[in-house]
Backbone as CSV, one residue per row, in Angstrom:
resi,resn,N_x,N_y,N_z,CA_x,CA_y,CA_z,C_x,C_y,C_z
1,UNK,24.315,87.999,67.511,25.244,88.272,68.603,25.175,89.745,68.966
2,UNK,25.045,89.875,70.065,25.015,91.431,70.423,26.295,91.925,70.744
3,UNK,26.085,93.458,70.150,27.276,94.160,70.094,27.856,94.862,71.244
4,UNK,29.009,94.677,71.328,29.769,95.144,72.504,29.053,96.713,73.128
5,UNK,28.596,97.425,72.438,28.291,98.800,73.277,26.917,98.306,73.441
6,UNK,25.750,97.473,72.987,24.934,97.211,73.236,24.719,96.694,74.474
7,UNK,26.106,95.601,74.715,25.862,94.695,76.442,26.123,95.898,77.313
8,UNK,27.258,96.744,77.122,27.606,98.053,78.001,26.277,98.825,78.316
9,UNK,25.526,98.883,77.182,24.394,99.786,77.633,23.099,99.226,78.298
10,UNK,22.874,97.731,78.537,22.650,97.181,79.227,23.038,97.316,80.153
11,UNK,23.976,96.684,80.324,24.926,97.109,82.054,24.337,98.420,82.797
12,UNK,24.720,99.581,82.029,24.747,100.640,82.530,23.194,100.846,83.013
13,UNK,22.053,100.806,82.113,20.668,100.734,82.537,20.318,99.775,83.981
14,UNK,20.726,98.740,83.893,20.484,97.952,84.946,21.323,98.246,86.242
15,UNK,21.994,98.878,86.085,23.125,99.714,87.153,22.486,100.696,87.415
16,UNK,21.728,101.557,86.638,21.302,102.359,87.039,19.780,102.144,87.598
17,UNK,19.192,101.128,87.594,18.155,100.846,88.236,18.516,100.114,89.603
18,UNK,19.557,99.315,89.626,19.816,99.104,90.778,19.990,100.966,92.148
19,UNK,20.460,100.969,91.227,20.789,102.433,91.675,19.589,103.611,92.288
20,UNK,18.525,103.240,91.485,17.516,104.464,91.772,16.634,103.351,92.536
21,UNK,16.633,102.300,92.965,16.201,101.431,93.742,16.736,101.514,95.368
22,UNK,18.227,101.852,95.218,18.889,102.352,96.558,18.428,103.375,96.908
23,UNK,18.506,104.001,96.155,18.039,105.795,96.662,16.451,105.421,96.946
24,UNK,15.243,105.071,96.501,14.107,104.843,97.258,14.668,104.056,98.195
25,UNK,15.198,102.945,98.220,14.945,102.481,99.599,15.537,103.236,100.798
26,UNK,16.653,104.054,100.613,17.098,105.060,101.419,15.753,105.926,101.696
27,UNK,15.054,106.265,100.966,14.469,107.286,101.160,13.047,106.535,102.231
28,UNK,12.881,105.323,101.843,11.621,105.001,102.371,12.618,104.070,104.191
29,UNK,13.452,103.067,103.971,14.041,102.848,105.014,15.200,102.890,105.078
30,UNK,15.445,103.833,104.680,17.349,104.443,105.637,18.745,104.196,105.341
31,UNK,19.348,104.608,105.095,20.777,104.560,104.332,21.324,103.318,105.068
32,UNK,20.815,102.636,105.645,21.978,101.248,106.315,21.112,100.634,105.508
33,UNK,19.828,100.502,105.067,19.472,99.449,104.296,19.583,99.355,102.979
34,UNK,19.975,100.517,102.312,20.265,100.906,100.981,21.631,100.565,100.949
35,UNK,22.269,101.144,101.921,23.986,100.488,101.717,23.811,98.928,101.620
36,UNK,23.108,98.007,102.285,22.767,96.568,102.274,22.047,96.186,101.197
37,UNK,21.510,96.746,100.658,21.138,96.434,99.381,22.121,96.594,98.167
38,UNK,22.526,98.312,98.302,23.737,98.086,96.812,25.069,97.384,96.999
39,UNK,25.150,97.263,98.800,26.640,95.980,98.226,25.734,94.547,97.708
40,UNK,24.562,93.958,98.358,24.336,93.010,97.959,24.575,92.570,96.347
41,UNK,23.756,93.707,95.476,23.826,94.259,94.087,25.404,94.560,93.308
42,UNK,26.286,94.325,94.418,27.413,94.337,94.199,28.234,95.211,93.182
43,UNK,27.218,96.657,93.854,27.790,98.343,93.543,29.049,98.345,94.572
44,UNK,30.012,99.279,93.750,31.104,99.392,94.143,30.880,100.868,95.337
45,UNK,32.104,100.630,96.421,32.104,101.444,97.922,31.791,102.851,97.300
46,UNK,32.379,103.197,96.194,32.928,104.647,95.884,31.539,104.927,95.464
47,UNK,30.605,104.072,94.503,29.773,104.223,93.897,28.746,104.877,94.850
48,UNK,28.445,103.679,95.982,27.343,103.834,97.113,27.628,104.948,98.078
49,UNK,28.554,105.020,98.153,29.257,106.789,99.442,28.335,107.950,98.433
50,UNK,29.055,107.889,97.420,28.531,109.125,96.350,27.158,109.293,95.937
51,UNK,26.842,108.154,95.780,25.013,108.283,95.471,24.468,108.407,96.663
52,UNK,24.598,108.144,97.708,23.716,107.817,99.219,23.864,109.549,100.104
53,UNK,25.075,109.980,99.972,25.396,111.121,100.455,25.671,112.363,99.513
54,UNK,26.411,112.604,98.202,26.356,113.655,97.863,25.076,113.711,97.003
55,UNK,23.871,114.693,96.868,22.791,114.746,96.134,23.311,115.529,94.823
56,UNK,24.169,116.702,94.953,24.838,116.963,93.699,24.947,115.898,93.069
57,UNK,25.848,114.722,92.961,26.131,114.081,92.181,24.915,113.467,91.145
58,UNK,24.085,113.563,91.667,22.423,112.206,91.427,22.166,113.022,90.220
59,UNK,21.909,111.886,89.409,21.560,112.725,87.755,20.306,112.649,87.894
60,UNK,19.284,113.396,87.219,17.831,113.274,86.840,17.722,112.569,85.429
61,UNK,16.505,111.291,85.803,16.458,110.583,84.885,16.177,111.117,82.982
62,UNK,16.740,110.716,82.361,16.398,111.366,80.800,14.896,110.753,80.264
């Protein structure tokens, strides 16, 4: 059985690939299609405003 911080850190990886998947597709076709993609992916409003527009925020991958 997998352990509770184990599924979290799942989550979070796959969130975060959804994530750096928006930002290319922003980058290759355009923030209306990246917004259409991470609600599809069913990233939250606050999430997609902040990643799509502030670049401060955007972590560099570890």
């Amino acid at each position: 059985m997998d352990h509770p911080a184990t599924i979290c850190n799942r989550k979070d990886e796959h969130q975060a690939a959804i994530i750096n998947h928006g930002l290319a597709l922003q980058a290759i076709a355009g923030s209306a299609e990246a917004v259409r993609y991470l609600v599809e992916q069913r990233v939250e409003s606050e999430t997609i405003k902040r990643v799509l527009t502030d670049s401060m925020s955007r972590r560099t991958p570890d």
